[in-house]
Short mmCIF file of C-alpha atoms and ligand atoms in Angstrom, two decimals:
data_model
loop_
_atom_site.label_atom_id
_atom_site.label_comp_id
_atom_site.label_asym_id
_atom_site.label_seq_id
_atom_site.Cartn_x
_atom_site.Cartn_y
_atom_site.Cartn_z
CA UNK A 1 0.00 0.00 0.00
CA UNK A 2 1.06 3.55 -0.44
CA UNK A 3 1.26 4.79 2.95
CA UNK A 4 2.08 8.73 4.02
CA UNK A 5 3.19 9.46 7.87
CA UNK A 6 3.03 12.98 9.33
CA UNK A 7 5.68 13.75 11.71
CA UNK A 8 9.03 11.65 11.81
CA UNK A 9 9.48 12.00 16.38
CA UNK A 10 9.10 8.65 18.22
CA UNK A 11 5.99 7.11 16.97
CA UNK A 12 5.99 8.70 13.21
CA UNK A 13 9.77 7.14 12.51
CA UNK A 14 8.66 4.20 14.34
CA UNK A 15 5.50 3.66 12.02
CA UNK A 16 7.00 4.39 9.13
CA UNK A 17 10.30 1.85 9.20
CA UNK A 18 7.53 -0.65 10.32
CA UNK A 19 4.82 -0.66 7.69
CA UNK A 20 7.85 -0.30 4.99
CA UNK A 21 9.57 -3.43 6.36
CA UNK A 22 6.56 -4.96 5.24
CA UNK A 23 7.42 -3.66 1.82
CA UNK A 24 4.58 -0.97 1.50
CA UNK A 25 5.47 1.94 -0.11
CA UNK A 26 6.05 4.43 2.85
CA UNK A 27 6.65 8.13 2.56
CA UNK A 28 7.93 9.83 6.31
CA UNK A 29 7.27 13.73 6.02
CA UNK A 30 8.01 16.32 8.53
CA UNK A 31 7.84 20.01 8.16
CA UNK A 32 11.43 19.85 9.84
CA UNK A 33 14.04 19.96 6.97
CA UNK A 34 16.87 19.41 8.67
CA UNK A 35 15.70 16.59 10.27
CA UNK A 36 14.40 15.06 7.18
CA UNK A 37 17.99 15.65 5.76
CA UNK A 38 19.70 13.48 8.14
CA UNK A 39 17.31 11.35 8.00
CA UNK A 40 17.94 11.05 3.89
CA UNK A 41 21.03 9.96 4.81
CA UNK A 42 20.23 7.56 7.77
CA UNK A 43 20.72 10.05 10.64
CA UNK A 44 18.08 9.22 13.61
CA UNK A 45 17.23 12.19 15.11
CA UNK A 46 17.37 10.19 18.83
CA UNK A 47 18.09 7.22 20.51
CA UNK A 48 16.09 3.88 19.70
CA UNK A 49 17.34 0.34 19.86
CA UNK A 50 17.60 -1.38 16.81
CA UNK A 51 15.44 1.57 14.65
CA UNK A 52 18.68 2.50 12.84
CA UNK A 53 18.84 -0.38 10.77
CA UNK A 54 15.22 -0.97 10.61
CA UNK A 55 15.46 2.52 8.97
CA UNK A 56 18.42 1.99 6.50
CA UNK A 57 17.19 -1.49 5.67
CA UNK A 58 13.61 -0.34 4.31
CA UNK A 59 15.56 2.81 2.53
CA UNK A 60 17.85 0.53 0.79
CA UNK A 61 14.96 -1.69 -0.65
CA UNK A 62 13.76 1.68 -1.89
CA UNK A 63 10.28 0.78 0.45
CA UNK A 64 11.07 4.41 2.81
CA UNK A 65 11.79 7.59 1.58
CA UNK A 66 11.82 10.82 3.37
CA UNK A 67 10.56 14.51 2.19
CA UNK A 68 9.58 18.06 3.66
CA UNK A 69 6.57 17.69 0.86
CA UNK A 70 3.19 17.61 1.68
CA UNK A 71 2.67 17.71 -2.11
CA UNK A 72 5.30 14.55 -2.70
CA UNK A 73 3.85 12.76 0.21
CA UNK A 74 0.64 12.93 -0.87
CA UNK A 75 0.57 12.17 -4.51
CA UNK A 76 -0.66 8.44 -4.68
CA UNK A 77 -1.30 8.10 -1.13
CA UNK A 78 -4.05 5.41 0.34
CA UNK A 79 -3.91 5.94 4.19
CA UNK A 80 -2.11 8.46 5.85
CA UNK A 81 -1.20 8.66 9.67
CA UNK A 82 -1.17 11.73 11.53
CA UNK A 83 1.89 11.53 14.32
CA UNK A 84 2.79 14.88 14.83
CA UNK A 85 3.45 16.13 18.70
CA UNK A 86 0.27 17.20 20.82
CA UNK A 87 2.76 18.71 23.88
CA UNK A 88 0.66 20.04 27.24
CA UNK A 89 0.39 23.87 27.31
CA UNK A 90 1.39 25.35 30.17
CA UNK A 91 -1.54 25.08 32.54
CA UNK A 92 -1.44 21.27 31.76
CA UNK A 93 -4.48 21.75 28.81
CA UNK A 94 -3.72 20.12 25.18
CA UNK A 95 -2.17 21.85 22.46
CA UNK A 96 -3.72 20.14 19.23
CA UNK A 97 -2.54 22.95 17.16
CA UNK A 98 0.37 20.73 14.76
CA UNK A 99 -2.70 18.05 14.98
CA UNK A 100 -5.02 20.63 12.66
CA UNK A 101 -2.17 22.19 11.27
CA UNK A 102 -0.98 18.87 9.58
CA UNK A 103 -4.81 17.63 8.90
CA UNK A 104 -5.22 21.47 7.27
CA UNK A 105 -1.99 20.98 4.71
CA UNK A 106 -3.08 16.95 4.35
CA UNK A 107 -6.62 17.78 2.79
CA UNK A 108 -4.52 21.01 0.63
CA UNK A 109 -2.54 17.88 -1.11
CA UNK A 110 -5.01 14.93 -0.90
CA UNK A 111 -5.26 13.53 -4.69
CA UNK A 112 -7.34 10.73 -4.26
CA UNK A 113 -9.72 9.00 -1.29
CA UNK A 114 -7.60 8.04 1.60
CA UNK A 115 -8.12 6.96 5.26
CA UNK A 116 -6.98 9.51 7.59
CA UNK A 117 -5.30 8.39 10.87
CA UNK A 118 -5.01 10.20 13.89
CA UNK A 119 -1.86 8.00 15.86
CA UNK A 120 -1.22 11.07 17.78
CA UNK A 121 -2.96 11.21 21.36
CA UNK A 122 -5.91 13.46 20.99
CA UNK A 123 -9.51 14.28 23.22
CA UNK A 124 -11.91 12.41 22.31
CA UNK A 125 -13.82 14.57 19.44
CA UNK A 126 -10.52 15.83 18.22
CA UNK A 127 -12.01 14.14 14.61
CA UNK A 128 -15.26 16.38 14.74
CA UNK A 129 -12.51 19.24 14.52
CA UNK A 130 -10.66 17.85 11.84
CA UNK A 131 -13.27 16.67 9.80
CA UNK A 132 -14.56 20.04 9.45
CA UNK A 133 -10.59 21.70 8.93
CA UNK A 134 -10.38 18.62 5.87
CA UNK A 135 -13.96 19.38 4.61
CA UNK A 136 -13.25 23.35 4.37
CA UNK A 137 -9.93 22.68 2.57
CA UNK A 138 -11.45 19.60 -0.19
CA UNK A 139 -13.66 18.34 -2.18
CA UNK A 140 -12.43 14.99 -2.31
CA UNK A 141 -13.83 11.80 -0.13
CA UNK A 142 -12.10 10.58 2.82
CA UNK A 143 -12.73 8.85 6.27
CA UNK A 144 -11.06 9.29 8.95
CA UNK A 145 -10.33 6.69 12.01
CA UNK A 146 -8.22 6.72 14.82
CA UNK A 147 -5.33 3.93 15.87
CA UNK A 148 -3.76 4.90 19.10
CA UNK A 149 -0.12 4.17 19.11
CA UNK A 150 1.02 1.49 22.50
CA UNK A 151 4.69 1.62 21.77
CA UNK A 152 7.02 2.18 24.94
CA UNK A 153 10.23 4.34 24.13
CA UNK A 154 13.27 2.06 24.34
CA UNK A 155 11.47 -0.70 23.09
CA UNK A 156 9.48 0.49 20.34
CA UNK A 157 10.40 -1.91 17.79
CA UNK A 158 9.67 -4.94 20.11
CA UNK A 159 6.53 -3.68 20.86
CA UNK A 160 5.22 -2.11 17.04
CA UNK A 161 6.31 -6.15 16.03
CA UNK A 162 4.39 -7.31 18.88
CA UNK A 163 1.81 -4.93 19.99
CA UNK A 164 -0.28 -5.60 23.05
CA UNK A 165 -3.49 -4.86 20.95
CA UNK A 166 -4.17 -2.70 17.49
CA UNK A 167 -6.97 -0.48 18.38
CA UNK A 168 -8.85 0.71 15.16
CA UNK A 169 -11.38 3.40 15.76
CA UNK A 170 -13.37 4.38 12.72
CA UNK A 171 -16.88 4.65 11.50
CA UNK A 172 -16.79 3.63 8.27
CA UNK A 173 -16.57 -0.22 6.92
CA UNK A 174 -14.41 0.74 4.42
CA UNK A 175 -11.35 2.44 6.33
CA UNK A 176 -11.64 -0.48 8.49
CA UNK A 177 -11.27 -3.13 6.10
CA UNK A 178 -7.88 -0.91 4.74
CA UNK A 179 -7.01 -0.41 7.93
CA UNK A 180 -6.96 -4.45 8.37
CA UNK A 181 -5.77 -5.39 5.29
CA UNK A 182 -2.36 -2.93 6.63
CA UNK A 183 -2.04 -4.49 9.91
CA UNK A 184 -2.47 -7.88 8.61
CA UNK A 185 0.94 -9.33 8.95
CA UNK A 186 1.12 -8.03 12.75
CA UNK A 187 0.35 -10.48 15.49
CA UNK A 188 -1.90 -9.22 18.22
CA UNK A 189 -5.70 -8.89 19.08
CA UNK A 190 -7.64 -6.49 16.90
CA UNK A 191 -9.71 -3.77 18.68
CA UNK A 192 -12.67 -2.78 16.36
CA UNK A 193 -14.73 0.59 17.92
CA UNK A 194 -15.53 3.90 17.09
CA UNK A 195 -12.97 6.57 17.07
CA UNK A 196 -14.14 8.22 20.20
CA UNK A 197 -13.90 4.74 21.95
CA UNK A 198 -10.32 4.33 20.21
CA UNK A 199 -8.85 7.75 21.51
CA UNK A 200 -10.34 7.11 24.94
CA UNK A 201 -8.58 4.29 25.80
CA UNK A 202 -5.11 5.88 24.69
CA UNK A 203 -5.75 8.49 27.35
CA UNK A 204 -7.78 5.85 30.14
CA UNK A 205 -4.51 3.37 29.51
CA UNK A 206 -1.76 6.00 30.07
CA UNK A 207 -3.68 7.58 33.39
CA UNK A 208 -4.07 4.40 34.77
CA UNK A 209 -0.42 3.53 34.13
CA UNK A 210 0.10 6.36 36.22
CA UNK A 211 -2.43 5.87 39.34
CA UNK A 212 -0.81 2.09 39.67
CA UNK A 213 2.91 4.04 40.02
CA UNK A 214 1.51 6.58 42.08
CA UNK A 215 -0.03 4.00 44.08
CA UNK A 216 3.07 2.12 44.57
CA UNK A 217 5.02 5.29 45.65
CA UNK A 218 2.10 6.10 48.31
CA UNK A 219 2.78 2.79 49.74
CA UNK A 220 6.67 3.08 49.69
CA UNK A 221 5.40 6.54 52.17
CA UNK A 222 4.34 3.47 54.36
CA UNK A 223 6.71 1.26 53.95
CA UNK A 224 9.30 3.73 55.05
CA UNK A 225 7.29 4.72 58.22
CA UNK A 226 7.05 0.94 59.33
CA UNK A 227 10.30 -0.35 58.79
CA UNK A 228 8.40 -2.36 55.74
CA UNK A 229 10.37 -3.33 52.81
CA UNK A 230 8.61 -2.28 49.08
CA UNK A 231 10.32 -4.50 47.16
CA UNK A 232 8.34 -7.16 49.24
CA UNK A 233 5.25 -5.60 49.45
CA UNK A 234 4.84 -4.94 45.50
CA UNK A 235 5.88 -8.45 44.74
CA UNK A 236 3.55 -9.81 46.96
CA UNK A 237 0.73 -7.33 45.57
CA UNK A 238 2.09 -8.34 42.10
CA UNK A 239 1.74 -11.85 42.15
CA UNK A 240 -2.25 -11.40 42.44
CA UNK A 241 -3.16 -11.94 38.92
CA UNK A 242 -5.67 -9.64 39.50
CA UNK A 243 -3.65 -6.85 40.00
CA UNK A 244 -0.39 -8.19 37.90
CA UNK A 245 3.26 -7.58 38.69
CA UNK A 246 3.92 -4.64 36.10
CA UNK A 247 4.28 -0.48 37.15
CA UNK A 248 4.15 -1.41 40.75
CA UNK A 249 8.01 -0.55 40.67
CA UNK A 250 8.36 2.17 43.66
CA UNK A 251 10.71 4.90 42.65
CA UNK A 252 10.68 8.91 41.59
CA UNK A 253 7.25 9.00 39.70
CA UNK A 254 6.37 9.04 36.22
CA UNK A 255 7.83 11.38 33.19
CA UNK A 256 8.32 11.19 29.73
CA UNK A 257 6.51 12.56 27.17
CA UNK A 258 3.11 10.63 27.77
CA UNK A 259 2.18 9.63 30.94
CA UNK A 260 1.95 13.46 32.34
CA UNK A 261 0.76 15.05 29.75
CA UNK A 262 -1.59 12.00 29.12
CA UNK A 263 -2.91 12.31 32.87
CA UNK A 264 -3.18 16.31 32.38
CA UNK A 265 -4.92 16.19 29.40
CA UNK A 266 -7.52 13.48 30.67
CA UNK A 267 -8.34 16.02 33.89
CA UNK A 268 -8.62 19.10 31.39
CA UNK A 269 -10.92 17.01 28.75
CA UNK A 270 -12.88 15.69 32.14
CA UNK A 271 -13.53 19.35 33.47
CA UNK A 272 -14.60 20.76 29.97
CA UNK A 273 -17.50 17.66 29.99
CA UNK A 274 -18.19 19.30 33.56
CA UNK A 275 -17.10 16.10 35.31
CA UNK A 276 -13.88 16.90 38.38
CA UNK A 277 -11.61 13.99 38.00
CA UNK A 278 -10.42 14.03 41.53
CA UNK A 279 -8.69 10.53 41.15
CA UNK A 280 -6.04 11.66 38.36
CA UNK A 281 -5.46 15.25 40.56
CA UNK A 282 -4.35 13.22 43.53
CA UNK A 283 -2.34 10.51 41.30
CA UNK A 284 -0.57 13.79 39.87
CA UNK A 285 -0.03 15.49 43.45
CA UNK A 286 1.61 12.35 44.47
CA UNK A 287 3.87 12.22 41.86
CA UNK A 288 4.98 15.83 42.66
CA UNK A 289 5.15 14.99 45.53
CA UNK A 290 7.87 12.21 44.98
CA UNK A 291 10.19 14.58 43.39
CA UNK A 292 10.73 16.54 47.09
CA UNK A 293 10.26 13.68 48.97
CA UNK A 294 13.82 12.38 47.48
CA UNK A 295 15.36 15.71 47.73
CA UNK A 296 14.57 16.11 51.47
CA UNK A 297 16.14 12.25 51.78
CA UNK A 298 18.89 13.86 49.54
CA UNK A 299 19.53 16.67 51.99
CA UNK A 300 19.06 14.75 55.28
CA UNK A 301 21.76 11.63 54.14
CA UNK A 302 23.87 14.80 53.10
CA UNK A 303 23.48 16.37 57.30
CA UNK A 304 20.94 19.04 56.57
CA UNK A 305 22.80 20.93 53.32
CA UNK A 306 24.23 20.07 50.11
CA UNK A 307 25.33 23.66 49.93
CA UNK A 308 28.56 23.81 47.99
CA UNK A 309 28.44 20.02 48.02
CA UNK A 310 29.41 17.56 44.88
CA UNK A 311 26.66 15.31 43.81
CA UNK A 312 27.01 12.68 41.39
CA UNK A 313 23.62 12.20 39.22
CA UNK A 314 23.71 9.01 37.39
CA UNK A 315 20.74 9.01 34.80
CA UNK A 316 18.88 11.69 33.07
CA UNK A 317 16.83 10.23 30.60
CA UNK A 318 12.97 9.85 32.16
CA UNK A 319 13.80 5.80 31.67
CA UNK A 320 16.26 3.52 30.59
CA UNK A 321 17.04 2.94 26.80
CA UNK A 322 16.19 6.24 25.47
CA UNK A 323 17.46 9.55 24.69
CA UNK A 324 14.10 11.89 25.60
CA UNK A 325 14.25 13.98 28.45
CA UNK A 326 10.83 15.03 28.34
CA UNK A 327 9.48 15.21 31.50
CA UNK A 328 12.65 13.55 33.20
CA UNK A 329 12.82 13.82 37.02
CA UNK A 330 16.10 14.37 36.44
CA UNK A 331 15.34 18.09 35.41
CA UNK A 332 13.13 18.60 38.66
CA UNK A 333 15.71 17.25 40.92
CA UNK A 334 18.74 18.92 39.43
CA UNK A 335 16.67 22.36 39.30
CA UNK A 336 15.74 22.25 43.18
CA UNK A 337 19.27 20.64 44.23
CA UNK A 338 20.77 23.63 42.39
CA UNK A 339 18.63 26.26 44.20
CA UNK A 340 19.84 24.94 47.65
CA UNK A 341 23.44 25.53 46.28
CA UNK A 342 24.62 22.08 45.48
CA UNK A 343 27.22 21.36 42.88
CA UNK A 344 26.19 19.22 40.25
CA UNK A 345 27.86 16.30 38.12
CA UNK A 346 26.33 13.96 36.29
CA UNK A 347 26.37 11.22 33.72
CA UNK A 348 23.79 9.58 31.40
CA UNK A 349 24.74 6.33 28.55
CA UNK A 350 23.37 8.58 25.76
CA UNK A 351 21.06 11.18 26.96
CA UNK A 352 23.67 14.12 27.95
CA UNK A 353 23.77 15.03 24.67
CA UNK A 354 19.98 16.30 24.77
CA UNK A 355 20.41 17.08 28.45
CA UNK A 356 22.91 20.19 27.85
CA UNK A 357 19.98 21.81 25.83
CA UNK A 358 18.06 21.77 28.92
CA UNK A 359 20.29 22.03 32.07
CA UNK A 360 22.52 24.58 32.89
CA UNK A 361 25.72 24.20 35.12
CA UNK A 362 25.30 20.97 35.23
CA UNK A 363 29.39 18.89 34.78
CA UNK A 364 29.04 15.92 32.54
CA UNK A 365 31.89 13.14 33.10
CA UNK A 366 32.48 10.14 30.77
CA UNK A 367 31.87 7.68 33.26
CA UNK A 368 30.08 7.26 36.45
CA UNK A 369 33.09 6.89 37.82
CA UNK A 370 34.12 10.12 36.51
CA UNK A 371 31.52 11.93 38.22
CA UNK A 372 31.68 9.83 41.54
CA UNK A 373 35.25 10.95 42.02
CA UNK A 374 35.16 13.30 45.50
CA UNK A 375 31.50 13.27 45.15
CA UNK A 376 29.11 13.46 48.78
CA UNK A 377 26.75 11.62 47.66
CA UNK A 378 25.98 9.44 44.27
CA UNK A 379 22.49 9.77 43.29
CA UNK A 380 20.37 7.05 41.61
CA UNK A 381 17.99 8.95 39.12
CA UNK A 382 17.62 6.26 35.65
CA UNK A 383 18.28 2.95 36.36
CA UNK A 384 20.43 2.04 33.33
CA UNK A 385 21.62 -1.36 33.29
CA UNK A 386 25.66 0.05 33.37
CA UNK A 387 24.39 1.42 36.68
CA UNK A 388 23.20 -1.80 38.22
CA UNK A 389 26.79 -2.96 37.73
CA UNK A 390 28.77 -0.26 39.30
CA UNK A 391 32.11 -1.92 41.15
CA UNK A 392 31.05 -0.13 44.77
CA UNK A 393 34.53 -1.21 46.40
CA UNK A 394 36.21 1.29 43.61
CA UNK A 395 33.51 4.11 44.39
CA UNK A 396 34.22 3.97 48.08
CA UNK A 397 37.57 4.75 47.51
CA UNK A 398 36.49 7.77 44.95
CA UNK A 399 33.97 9.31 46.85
CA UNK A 400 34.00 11.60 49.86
CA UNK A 401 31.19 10.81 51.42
CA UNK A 402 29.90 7.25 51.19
CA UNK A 403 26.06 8.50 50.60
CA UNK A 404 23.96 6.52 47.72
CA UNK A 405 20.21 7.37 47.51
CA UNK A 406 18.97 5.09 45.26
CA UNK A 407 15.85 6.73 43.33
CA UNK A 408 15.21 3.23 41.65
CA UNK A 409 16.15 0.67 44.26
CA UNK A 410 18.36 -1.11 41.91
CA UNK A 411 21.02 -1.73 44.72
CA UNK A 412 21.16 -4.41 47.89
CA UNK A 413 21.06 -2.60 50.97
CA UNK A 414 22.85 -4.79 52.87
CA UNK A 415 25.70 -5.05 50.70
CA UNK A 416 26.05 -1.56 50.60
CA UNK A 417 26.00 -0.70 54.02
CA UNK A 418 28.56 -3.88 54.29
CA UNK A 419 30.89 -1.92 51.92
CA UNK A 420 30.30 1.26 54.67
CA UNK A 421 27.75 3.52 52.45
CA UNK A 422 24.93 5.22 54.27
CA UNK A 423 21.85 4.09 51.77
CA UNK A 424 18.91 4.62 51.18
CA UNK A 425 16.06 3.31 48.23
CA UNK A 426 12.38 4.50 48.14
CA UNK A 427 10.14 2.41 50.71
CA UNK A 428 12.90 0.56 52.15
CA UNK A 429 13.80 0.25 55.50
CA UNK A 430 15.98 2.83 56.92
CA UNK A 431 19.11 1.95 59.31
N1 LIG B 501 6.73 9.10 22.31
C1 LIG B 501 5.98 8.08 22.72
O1 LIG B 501 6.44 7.18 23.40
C2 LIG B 501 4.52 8.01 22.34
C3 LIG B 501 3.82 6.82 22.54
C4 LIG B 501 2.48 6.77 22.18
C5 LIG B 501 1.84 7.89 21.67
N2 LIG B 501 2.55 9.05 21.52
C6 LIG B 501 1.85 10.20 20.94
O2 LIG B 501 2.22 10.32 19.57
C7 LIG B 501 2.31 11.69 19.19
C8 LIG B 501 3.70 12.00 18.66
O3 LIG B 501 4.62 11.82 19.71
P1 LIG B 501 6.19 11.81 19.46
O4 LIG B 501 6.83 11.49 20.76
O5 LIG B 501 6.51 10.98 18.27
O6 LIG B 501 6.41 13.37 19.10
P2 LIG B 501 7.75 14.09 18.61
O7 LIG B 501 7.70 15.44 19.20
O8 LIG B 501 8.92 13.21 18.84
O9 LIG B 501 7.57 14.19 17.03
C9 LIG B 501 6.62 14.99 16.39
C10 LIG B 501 7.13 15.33 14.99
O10 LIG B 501 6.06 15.97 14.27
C11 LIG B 501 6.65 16.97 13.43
N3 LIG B 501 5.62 17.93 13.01
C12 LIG B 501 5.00 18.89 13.74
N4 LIG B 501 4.11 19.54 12.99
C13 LIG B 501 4.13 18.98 11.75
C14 LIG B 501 3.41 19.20 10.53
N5 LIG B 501 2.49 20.15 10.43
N6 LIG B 501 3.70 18.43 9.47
C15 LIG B 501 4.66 17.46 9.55
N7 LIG B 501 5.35 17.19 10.67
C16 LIG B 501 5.10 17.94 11.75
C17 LIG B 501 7.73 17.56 14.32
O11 LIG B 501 8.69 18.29 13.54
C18 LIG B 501 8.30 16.31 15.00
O12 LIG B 501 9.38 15.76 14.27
C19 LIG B 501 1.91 12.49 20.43
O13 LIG B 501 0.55 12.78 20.38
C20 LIG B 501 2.21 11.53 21.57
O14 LIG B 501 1.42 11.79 22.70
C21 LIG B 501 3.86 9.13 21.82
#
């Protein structure tokens, strides 16, 4: 099939080296030129495992090309997916403004009938909108639907092969079938509904995602108060099948591009319908809350200042296995550590790179051990896996202070304090 996507970030890339690997006829537009440029030449614009060759395989077979074009894109085009960003504004509402923008320039260049596919995470009704934006611009007949994109960054092209479900939202038989026929050679139960149904559940998944890590973090508050152990208590909770073992991982809270923004969105849309979604406000307080919670821990373990004190970050990407710093906790942290006068240095696998467009006076090493060197304290903020296997008899020796805080609890307690570091997790008991 001749496929267009709109927007080359996270999910458009993603889509596009997908459906071409199954040697459809893909074109990836973005209104970014320079992005599209390296991306010509088999530059990704972040970091992905494995997309890089995913990419450069489906551009050598000639299946993938790349263009700044509406008018190229669009030429013999049968479906085309909308993936372009829909960022929070400022007081947490959703900016859908790239979302009509693109839809506006789509219907300018559409040729023929095609399916239109909102893959971005919109409000339910967001079609109603764009429906009319298409209708003012053309003549021509379209549908639109709406498949809500699952992938997790990091493993994106684990989970595009081998999606948890493909939700197709759409009202009309006939961008269903298409939209069928195109998934066909991907394994995974099929979701048929309408497109209000289909854009719900994006935004009732990703909020719920956040009230179970919320949860887990309210009970860590516990834990910590009792001289309970987390790690315990969320395996036991986890091995209910009812409740399942996954994003009952205690730690600093949620970030990244969707969850917040997901949960914000989902308490905006709920107050315009006149309906106060108390729930998701509290689930967001908490995870606020998290953020000072490990600072104060930061500052006590440090004796009541980290004024003119080195601290060694390790981690700055909002998870493991990807470049984005969207959201990170990393940002929050550094930003309030800095305000009580603390000197930081930090390290991150690949996301420092990003991170110096966003943090100032930050010192980036090119190791952990690099950063640990003299240090008063090494905080735990991503839990990379080089992390996890940090030699802590050579970091006693570099650091000044034996202090770890460990935002993920990715370290054993009692071998630490063995080795003579204060430490201290999230929810775990304190010595
Ligand atoms: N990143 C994720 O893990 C993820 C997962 C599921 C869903 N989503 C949703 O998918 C959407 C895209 O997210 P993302 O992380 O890929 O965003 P992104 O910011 O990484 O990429 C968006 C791209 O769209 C381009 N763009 C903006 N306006 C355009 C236009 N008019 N025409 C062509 N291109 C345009 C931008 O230049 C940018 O390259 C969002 O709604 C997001 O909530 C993201």
């Amino acid at each position: 099939m001749n496929i267009t996507i709109v927007g080359t970030g996270y999910v458009g890339l993603v889509t596009a080296a997908v459906f071409a690997s199954f040697k459809n006829k893909v074109w990836a537009l973005d209104i970014n030129e320079k992005q599209i440029e390296n991306l010509k030449s088999g530059k990704i614009p972040f970091y992905e495992p494995g997309l890089k060759e995913l990419v450069l395989n489906a551009i050598e077979k000639g299946n993938l090309q790349f263009t700044s074009s509406y008018e190229q894109a669009m030429a013999e085009t049968e479906i085309v997916f909308i993936c372009v960003g829909t960022p929070p504004k400022d007081n947490g509402d959703y900016d859908l403004s790239y979302v009509y923008k693109s839809s506006e320039l789509i219907a300018q260049y559409l040729n023929q009938y095609a399916v239109i596919v909102i893959k971005s995470t919109v409000p339910p009704g967001t079609n109603d909108e764009i429906t009319k934006i298409i209708k003012s611009k053309t003549k021509i007949d379209f549908d639109l639907a709406s498949c809500p994109e699952f992938l997790r960054e990091g493993a994106a092209i684990e989970d595009s092969f081998h999606p948890s479900r493909i939700v197709i939202g759409t009202e009309s038989s006939k961008a269903k079938r298409k939209l069928l026929e195109l998934h066909k050679q991907i394994p995974g139960p099929r979701l048929l509904c309408n497109v209000k149904s289909a854009q719900l559940i994006k935004y009732a998944a990703n909020a719920f995602l956040a009230a179970k890590i919320s949860y887990i973090n309210s009970i860590a508050q516990i834990c910590e108060k009792i001289g309970a152990d987390i790690e315990k208590v969320s395996r036991g909770l986890g091995l209910d099948p009812r409740i399942g073992d996954k994003f009952l991982k205690a730690g600093l809270g949620y970030g990244g591009s969707c969850f917040p923004k997901d949960t914000w969105a989902l308490i905006s849309f709920a107050k315009r319908l006149g309906y106060n979604f108390n729930f998701l406000k509290q689930v967001d307080e908490i995870n606020k809350q998290q953020v000072d919670y490990f600072v104060n821990k930061v500052v006590r373990l440090c004796d009541g200042s980290v004024k003119n004190k080195k601290l060694a970050i390790l981690g700055l990407s909002f998870k493991p296995d990807t470049d984005d710093m969207r959201e990170a906790r990393s940002i929050l942290i550094i930003n309030k550590l800095q305000k009580m006068g603390a000197k930081i240095f930090s390290y991150d696998p690949v996301a420092m790179t990003r991170a110096k467009t966003i943090l100032k006076d930050v010192n980036y090493g090119d190791n952990p051990y690099d950063v640990l060197d003299k240090s008063e304290a090494l905080l735990l903020i991503t839990e990379w896996d080089e992390f996890k296997n940090i030699d802590f008899k050579k970091v006693r020796k570099l650091m000044k202070n034996p202090v770890v805080v460990d935002g993920r609890n990715i370290y054993d307690p009692e071998k630490l304090r063995e080795l003579g570091f204060r430490y201290e997790g999230i929810g775990r008991k304190i010595q």
